[in-house]
XYZ file of C-alpha atoms in Angstrom:
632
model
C -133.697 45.961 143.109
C -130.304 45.094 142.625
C -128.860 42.065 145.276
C -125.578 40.709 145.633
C -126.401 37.364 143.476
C -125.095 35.487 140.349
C -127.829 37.505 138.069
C -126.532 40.461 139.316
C -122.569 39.705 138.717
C -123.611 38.198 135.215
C -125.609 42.043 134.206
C -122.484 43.468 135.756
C -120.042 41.135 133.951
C -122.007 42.651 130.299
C -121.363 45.883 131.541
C -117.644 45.879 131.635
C -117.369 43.568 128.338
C -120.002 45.412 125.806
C -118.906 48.991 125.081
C -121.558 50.275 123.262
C -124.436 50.633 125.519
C -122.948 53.479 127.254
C -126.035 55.240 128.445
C -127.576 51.901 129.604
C -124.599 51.343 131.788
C -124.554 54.891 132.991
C -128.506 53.882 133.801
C -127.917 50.841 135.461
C -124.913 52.292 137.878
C -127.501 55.038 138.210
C -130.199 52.976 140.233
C -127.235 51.124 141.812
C -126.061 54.504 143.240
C -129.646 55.246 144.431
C -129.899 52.111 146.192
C -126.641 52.283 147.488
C -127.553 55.291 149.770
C -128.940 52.662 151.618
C -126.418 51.319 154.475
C -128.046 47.805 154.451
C -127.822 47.569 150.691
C -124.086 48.657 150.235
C -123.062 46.462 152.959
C -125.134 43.506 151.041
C -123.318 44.328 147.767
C -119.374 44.138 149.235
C -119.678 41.834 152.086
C -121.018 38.820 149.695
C -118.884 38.036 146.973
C -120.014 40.659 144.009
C -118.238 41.672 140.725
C -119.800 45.403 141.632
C -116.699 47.249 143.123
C -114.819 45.299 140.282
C -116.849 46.394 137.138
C -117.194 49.803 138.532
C -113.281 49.553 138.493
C -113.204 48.888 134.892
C -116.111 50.607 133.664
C -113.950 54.192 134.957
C -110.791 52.925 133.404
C -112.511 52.286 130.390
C -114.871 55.948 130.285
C -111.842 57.646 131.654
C -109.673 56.424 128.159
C -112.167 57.187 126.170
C -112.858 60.903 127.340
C -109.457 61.241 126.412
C -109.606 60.308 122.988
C -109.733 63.523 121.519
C -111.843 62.639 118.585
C -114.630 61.414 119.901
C -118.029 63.618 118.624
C -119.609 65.936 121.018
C -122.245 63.430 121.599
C -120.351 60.653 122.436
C -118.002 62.913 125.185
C -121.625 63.807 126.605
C -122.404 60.153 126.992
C -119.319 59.035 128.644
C -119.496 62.249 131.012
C -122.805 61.401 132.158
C -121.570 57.254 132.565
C -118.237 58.852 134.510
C -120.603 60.683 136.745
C -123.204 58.080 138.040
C -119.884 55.437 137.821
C -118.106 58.151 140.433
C -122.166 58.406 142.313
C -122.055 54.506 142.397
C -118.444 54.262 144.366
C -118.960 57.128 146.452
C -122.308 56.102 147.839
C -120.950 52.437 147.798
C -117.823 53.099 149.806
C -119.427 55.766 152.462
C -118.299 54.042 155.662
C -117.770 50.726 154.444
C -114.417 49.712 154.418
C -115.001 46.614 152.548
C -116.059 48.596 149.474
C -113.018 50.943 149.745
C -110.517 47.426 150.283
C -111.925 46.537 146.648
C -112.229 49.580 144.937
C -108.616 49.955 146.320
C -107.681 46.472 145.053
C -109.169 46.613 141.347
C -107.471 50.050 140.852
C -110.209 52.390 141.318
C -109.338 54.711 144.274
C -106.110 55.839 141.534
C -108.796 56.046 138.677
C -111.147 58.446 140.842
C -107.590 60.857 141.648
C -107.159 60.705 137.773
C -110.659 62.001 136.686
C -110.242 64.985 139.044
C -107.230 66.412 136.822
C -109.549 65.786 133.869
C -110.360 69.410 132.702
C -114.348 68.491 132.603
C -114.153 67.903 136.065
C -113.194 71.426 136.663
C -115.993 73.100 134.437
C -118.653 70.717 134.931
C -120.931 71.128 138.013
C -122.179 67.654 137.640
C -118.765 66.057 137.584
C -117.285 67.628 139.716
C -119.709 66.814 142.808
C -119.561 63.245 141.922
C -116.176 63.113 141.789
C -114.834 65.243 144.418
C -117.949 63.266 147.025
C -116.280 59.856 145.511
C -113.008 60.933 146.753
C -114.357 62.076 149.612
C -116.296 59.066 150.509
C -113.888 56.250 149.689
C -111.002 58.019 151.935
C -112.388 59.570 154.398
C -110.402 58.633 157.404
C -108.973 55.238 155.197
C -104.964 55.848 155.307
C -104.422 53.696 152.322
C -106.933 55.347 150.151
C -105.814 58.601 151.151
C -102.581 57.856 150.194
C -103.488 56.389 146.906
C -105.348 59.017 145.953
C -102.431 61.419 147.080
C -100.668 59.443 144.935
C -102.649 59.082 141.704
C -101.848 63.806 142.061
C -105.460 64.332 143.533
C -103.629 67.003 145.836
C -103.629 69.719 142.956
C -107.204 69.514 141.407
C -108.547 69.972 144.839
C -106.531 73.741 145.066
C -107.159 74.008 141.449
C -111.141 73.755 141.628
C -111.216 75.867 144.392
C -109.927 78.487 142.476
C -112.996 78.218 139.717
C -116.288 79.842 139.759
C -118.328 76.024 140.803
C -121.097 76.194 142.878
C -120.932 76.961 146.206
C -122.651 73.902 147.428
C -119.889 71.913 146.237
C -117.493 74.315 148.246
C -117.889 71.773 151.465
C -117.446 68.432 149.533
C -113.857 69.691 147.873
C -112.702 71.232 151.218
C -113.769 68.016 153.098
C -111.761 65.968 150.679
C -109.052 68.408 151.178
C -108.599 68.268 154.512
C -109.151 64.666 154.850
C -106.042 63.785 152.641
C -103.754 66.486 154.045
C -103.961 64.596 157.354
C -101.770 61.711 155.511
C -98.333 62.064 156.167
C -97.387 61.989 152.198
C -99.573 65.432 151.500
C -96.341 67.303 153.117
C -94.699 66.375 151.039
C -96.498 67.434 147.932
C -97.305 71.085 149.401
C -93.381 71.038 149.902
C -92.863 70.203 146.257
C -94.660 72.661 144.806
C -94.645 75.871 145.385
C -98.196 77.424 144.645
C -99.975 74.935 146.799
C -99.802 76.947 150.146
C -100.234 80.222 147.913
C -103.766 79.023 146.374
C -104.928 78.040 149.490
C -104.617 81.436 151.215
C -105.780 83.424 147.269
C -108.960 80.763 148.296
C -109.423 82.192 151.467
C -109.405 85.950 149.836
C -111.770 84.873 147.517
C -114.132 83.150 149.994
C -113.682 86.161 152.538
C -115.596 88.098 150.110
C -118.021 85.610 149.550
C -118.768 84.782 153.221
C -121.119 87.347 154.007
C -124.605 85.954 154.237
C -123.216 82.731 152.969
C -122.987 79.562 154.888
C -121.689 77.225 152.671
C -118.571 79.439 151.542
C -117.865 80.265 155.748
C -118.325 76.265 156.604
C -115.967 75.959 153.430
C -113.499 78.501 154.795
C -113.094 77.056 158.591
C -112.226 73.596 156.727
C -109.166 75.436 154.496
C -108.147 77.495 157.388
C -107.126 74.413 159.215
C -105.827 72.624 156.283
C -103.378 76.116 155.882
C -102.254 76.413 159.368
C -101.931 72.749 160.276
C -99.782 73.234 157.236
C -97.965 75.854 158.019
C -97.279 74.317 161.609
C -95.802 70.655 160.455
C -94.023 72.234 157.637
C -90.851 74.660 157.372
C -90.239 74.713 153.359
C -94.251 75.490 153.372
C -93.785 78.212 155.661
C -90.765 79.238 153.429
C -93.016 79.160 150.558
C -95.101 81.963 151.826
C -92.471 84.212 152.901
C -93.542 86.765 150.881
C -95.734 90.342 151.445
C -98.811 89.227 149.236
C -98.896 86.433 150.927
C -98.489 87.524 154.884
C -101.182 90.411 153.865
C -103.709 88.160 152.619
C -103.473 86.219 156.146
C -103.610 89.041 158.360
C -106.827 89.872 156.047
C -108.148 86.465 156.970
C -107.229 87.352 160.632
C -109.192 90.455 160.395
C -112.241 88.544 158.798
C -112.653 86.708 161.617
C -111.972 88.920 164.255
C -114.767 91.345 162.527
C -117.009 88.258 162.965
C -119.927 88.440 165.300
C -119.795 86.424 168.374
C -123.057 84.081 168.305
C -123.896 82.264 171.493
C -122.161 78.648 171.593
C -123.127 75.643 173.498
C -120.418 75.875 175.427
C -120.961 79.477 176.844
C -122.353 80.308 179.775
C -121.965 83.286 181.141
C -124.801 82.505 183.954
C -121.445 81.612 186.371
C -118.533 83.089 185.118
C -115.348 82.442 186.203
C -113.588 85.033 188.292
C -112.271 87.513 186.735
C -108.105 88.352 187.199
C -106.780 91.930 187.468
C -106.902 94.296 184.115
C -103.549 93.835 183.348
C -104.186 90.176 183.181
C -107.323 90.480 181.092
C -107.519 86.982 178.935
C -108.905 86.987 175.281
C -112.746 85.521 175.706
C -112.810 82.461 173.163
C -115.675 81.808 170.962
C -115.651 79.839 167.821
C -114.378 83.056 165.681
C -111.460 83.453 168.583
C -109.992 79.963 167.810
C -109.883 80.710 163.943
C -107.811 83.601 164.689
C -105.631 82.087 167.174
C -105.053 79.433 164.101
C -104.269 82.276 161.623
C -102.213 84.573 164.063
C -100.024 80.948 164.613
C -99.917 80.966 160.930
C -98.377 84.536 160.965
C -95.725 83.490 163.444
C -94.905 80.901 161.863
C -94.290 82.270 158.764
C -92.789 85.307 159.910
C -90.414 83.769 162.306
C -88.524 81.586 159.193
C -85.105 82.717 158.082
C -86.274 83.655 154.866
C -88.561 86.107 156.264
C -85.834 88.926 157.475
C -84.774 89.705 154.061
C -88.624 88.825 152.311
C -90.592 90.396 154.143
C -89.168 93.274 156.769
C -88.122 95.592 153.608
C -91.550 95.400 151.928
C -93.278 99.059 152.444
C -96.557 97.833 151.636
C -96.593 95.193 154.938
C -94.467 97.303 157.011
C -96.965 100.119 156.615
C -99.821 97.815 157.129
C -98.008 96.735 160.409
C -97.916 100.217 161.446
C -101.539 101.199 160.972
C -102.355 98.498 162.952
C -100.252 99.185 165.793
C -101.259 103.151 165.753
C -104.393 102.712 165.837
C -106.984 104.943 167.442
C -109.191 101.606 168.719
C -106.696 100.371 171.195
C -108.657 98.356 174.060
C -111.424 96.465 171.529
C -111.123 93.013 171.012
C -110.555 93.109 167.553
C -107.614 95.751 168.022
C -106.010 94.330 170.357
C -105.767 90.785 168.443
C -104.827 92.625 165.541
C -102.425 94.107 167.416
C -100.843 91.287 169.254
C -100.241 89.572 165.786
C -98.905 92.470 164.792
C -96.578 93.154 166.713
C -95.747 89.191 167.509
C -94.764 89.275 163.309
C -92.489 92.457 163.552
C -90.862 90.433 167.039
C -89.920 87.923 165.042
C -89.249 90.314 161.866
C -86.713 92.227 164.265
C -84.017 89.886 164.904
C -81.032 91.292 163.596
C -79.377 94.551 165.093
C -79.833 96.130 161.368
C -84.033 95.942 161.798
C -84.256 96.821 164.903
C -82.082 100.018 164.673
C -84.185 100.989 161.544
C -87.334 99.797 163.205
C -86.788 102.498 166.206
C -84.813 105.232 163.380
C -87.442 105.036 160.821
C -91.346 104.038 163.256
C -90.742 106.345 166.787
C -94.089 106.651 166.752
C -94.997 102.854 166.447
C -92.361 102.303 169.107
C -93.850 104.807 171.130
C -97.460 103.451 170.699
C -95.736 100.307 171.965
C -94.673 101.410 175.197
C -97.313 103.800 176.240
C -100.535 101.892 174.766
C -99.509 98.164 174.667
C -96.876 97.233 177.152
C -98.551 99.562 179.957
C -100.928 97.457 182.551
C -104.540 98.612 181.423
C -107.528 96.843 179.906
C -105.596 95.261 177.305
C -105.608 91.643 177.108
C -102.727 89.435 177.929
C -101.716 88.157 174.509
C -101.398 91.752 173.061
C -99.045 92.795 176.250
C -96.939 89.714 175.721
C -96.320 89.882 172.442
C -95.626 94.080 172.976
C -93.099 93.287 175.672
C -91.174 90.404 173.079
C -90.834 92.915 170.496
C -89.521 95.910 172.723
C -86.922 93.444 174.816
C -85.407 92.818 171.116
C -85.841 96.333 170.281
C -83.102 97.230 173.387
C -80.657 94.196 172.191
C -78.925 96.699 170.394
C -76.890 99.359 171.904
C -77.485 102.098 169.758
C -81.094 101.813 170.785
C -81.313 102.086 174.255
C -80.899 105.710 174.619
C -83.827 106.449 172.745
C -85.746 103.830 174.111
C -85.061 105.109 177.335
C -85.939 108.375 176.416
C -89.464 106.828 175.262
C -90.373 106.131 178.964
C -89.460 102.610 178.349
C -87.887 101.960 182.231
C -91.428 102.813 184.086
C -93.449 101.089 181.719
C -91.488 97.872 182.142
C -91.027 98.079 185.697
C -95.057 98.887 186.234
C -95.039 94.527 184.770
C -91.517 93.471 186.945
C -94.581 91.972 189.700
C -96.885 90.590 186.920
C -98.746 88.300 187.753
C -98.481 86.929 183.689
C -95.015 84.945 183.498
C -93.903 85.456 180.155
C -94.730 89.271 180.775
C -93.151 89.331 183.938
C -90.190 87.848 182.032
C -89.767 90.099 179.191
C -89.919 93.043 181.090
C -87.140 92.330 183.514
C -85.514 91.709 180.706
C -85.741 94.960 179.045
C -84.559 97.138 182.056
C -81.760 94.094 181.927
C -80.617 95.168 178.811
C -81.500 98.927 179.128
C -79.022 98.561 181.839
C -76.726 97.019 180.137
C -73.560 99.332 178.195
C -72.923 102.188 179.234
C -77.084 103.978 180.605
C -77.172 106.859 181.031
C -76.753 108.194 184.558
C -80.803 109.614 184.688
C -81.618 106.055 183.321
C -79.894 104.444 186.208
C -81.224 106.732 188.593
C -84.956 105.664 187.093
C -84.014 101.869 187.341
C -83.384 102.152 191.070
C -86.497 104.710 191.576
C -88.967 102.758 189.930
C -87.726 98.479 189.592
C -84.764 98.001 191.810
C -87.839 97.525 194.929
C -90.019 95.315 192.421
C -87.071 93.074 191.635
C -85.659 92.753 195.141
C -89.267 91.449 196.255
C -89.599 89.094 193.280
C -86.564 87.128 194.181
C -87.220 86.770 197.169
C -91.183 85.695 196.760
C -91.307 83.982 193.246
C -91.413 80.404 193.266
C -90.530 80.276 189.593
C -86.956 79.627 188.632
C -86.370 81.439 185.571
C -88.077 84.663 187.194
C -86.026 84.837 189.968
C -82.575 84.081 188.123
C -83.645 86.898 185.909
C -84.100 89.483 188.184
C -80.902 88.515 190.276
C -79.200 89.481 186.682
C -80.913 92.722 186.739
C -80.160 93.653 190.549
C -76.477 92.485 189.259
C -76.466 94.604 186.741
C -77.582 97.676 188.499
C -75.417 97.339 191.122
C -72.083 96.788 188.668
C -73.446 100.193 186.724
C -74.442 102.267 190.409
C -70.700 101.582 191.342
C -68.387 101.184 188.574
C -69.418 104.428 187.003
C -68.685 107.623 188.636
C -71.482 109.369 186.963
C -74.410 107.434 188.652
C -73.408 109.023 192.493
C -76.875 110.198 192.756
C -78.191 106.224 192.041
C -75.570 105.478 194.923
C -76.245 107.915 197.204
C -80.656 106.373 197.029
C -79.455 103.057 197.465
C -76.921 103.861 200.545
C -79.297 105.510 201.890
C -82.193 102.938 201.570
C -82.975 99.998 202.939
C -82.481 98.011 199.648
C -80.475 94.349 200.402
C -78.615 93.633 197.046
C -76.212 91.174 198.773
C -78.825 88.536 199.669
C -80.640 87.923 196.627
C -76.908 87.600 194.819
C -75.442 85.326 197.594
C -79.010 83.126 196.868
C -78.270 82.651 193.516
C -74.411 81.440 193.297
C -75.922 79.044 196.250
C -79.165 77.853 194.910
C -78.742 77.992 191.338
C -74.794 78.531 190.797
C -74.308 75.088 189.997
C -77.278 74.789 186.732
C -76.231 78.398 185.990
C -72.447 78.768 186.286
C -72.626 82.135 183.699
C -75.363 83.813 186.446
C -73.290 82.379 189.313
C -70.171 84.669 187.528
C -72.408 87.633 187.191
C -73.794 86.957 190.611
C -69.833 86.799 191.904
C -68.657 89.677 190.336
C -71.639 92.267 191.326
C -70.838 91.020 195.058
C -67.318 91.694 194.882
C -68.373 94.909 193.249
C -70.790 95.499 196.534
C -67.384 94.315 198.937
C -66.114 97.424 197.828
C -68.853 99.428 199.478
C -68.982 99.825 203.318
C -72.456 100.409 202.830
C -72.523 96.164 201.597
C -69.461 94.717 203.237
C -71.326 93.698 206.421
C -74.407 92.118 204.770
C -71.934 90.164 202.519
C -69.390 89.218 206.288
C -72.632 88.167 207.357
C -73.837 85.245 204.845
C -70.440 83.639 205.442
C -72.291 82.018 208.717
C -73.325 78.713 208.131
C -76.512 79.359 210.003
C -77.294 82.856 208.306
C -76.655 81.143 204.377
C -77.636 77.691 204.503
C -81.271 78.626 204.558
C -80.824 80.518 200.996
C -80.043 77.054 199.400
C -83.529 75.739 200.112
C -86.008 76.707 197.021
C -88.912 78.665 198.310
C -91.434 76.433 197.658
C -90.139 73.383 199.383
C -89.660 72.292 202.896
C -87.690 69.529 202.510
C -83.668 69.203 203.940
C -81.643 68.822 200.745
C -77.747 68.090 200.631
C -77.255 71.323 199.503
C -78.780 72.689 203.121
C -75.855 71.150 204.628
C -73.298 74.062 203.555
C -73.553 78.209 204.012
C -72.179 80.525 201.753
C -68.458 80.411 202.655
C -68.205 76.260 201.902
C -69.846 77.265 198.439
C -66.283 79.563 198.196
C -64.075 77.178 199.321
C -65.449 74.711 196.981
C -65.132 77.252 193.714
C -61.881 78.196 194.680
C -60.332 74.888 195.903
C -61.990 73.108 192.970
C -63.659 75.396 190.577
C -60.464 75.412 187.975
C -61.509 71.752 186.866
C -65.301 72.967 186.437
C -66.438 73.402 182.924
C -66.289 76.904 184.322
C -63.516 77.678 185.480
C -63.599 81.545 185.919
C -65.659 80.773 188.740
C -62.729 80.071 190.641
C -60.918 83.476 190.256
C -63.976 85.376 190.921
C -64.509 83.982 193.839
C -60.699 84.308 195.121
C -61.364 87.909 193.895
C -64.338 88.434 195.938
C -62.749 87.147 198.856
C -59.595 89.072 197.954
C -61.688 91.833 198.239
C -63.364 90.983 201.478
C -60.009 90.471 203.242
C -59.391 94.193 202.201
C -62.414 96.027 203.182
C -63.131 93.549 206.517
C -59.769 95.047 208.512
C -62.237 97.519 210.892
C -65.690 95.502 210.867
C -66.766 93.556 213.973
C -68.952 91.257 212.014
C -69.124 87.509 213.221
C -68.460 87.012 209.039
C -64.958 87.975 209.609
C -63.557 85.048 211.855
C -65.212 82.796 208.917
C -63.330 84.658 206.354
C -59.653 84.519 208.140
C -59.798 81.166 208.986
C -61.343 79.415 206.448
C -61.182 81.392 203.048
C -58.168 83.578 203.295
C -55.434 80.692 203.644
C -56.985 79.222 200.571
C -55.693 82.276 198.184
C -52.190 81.444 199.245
């Protein structure tokens, strides 16, 4: 046995000087390697002072040179390949977690030497070799920044793709991918995916090919779960890598990927247990049950975002026929509710959201795929058994479907009002969100008047009792806009008297949830406090409104609306009602950074003064003496 003493550095001193006995060096390194699988023995051969680490340095170098010589004899190339792979055993097994090893190795030059013999072409077509030195580079930086980096740096990045693209053995599948993702968590391995162009590409062609292989096979599956993260983590930190694989080929071969893994069976994991499960929230709310096949996806659907949400994507990849068309099939299909279609479906759909961002492919979108669109509405969005995810990412791509105004007829038409209002009380925020913001911008233009007449049928209720119940900001600004909004189209257009005559003859209180929002949020939202403003001056044109509006100018009857519903606590804001909020806006509102505020609200007052002359309401001493000399 080999010990870390002056015989040993004097055999290992003739090693590096005579160059002749190749195969007794190989030999010798050989039995080292054996004995350094032992963690006792590897720590005894770097902690003392040894010339190991040192000739194995040189010894590479040297082999590594001479492989290279092109006219070396066929037996001679055999020697030094078999002396390169028990040198490459020897420092792999030598430097498994012992840092001391990997300082030297590091030191002498031999982490650089081990990323040069992987570009070797024998590397890449012998089986031998290439275990060796793949495991060496595995070994020596595993989780050691500096070798990492080295090796990075030495080009090891590209023999790594390269080999994985080759028909080696499947048992080295593991070691290569290990090494892989071990140096792409070093900061400098962006940068080398960003400089060249194929990288991402043969990473997801590596997938394909191991997608086919997977079946029955272990070692290409445990291979695949290591790539998958090195591609999406990847795709996440990276925008010029995302660019890279802006194309069709490329966003088809991962939404292949996604549906290898969502086709995977579920096995039982560790962490399961369905002996106590949790409660279970209503159908519409229906989460996605993760398992260990679930997260993959989730990591390849981010992947498809990703990609598909770069600038580069409108023009790469929403032409395409080939994607669209797989895009489509997905969506239409006949097994809406299973897992698998449903996940399928939600990146789907998530990839055409962010394909559909210009008014151009969204008007062709609607033009050219009614039937997709319709699938959309009356399968996806609709509260059922599908899972949240899918219904979220349904909802973002209809509310930019209705951004344009040449859409929203048709969409309309599509039954697109009921099946967003069914989700304006969601329980699912970003649902909830998206929905009021469809019938927002379905109600936006110039509806139609049986679209109107829908809107106050079927959401005006929902949204009146969301703003006055949610405790979430951005919810209840939202639907303020849309009870805004329906109130400017019920009464600025003649053609929606039938709307007007259900709401005048309801019980519906627009005024309130407006007069809330200029007080509560007017000051973080000065653009809503406008809208808010200009719907209630609308409304002070109705008798029907006039008193409700009279009526929040009392201190006492206001102030409360200032206090955010899920607080008790007395803020400054408490201290003023409705009417101080005017005064303010008009007496100081032109040196706001939004100024218009200031006219609206002498408009709405204005307006007041006109329609108040017969009403009895306590409102109107408020408005004489303290609003109306301020228009003068």
């Amino acid at each position: 046995m080999f010990g870390a003493d002056e015989s040993t550095d004097r055999v290992l001193e003739g090693l590096v000087l005579d160059t002749t006995c190749v195969v007794a060096t190989a030999k010798t390194f050989k039995a080292l390697a054996d004995q350094c699988q032992d963690l006792s023995t590897r720590t005894r051969l770097t902690q003392h002072p040894s010339n190991l680490p040192r000739a194995l340095c040189a010894v590479l170098q040297r082999t590594l040179n001479d492989l290279r010589q092109l006219s070396s004899s066929e037996s001679s190339r055999a020697d030094d390949i078999f002396l390169l792979i028990q040198t490459l055993r020897c420092m792999g097994n030598l430097s498994a977690d012992n840092n001391d090893a990997r300082a030297q190795l590091l030191e002498h030059g031999g982490v650089a030497s081990i990323g040069s013999v992987l570009g070797i072409a024998e590397a890449q077509s012998e089986p031998l070799l290439t275990r060796a030195a793949f495991g060496a580079a595995l070994n020596v930086a595993l989780d050691h920044a500096e070798c990492s980096k080295a090796l990075l740096a030495a080009g090891a990045l590209h023999p790594h793709l390269q080999v994985l693209g080759t028909g080696v053995p499947s048992d080295v599948w593991p070691i290569v991918c290990m090494s892989l993702d071990n140096l792409c968590e070093h900061d400098d391995a962006a940068a080398q995916f960003e400089g060249h162009s194929d990288y991402a590409a043969s990473v997801v062609r590596t997938l394909s090919l191991l997608s086919r292989r997977a079946d029955g096979d272990q070692l290409a599956r445990g291979a695949m779960r290591t790539l998958v993260w090195v591609l999406c983590e990847t795709v996440e930190k990276s925008a010029p890598v995302r660019r890279q694989l802006c194309s069709p080929s490329a966003v088809l071969a991962i939404f292949d990927l996604l549906d290898f893994y969502l086709s995977l069976p579920e096995p039982k994991e560790e962490d399961d247990d369905d002996s106590t499960p949790a409660p279970a929230p209503a159908l519409p709310n229906r989460p996605i049950r993760q398992s260990a096949a679930n997260r993959y996806a989730d990591a390849v659907t981010q992947a498809i975002v990703g990609v598909s949400g770069e600038d580069e994507a409108l023009a790469a990849l929403f032409p395409s026929q080939p994607l669209t068309s797989r895009l489509v099939s997905i969506l239409t299909s006949n097994e809406a509710g299973s897992p698998r279609a449903d996940a399928m479906a939600a990146a789907a759909a998530l990839c055409l959201g962010n394909l559909a961002r210009t008014d151009d492919h969204c008007t062709r979108l609607v033009a050219e795929h009614s039937a997709v669109v319709t699938t959309l509405i009356h399968e996806w969005l609709i509260p059922r058994s599908v899972n949240v995810r899918t219904r979220h990412a349904a909802s973002g791509l209809l509310k930019n479907l209705c951004l344009p105004p040449a859409n929203r007829p048709s969409l309309a038409a599509m039954g697109l009002v009921a099946a967003a209002a069914a989700s304006v009380k969601s329980a699912v925020v970003p649902i909830q969100a998206n929905c009021i913001g469809i019938l927002r911008h379905l109600a936006n233009g110039s509806p139609e008047p049986d679209t109107v007449l829908e809107m106050v049928n079927v959401a005006l209720a929902d949204a009146l009792s969301v703003v006055k119940e949610t405790d979430v900001d951005a919810i209840r600004c939202e639907a303020t806009r849309l009870i805004a909004t329906i109130a400017k189209r019920v009464y600025l257009t003649e053609g929606n008297r039938v709307a007007r005559d259900v709401i005048d003859n309801s019980e519906f209180d627009l005024v309130t949830p407006l007069v809330r929002l200029v007080m509560l949020d007017g000051v973080r939202h000065p653009l809503l406090r406008q809208e808010s403003l200009v719907a209630l001056t609308v409304l002070a044109t109705q008798p029907r409104h006039v008193g409700g509006i009279l009526r929040l100018l009392v201190k006492e009857n206001s102030a409360p609306l200032a206090k955010p519903p899920t607080t008790d606590a007395i803020t400054e804001v408490e201290q003023n009602g409705f009417a101080e909020v005017l005064a303010n806006l008009i007496t100081n509102g032109a040196d706001t950074p939004f100024p218009q505020a200031a006219l609206q609200a002498k408009s709405l007052v204005t307006q007041l003064a006109t329609s108040s002359a017969t009403e009895s309401d306590e409102g109107v001493s408020v408005l004489r003496t303290m609003l109306i000399p301020l228009l003068s």
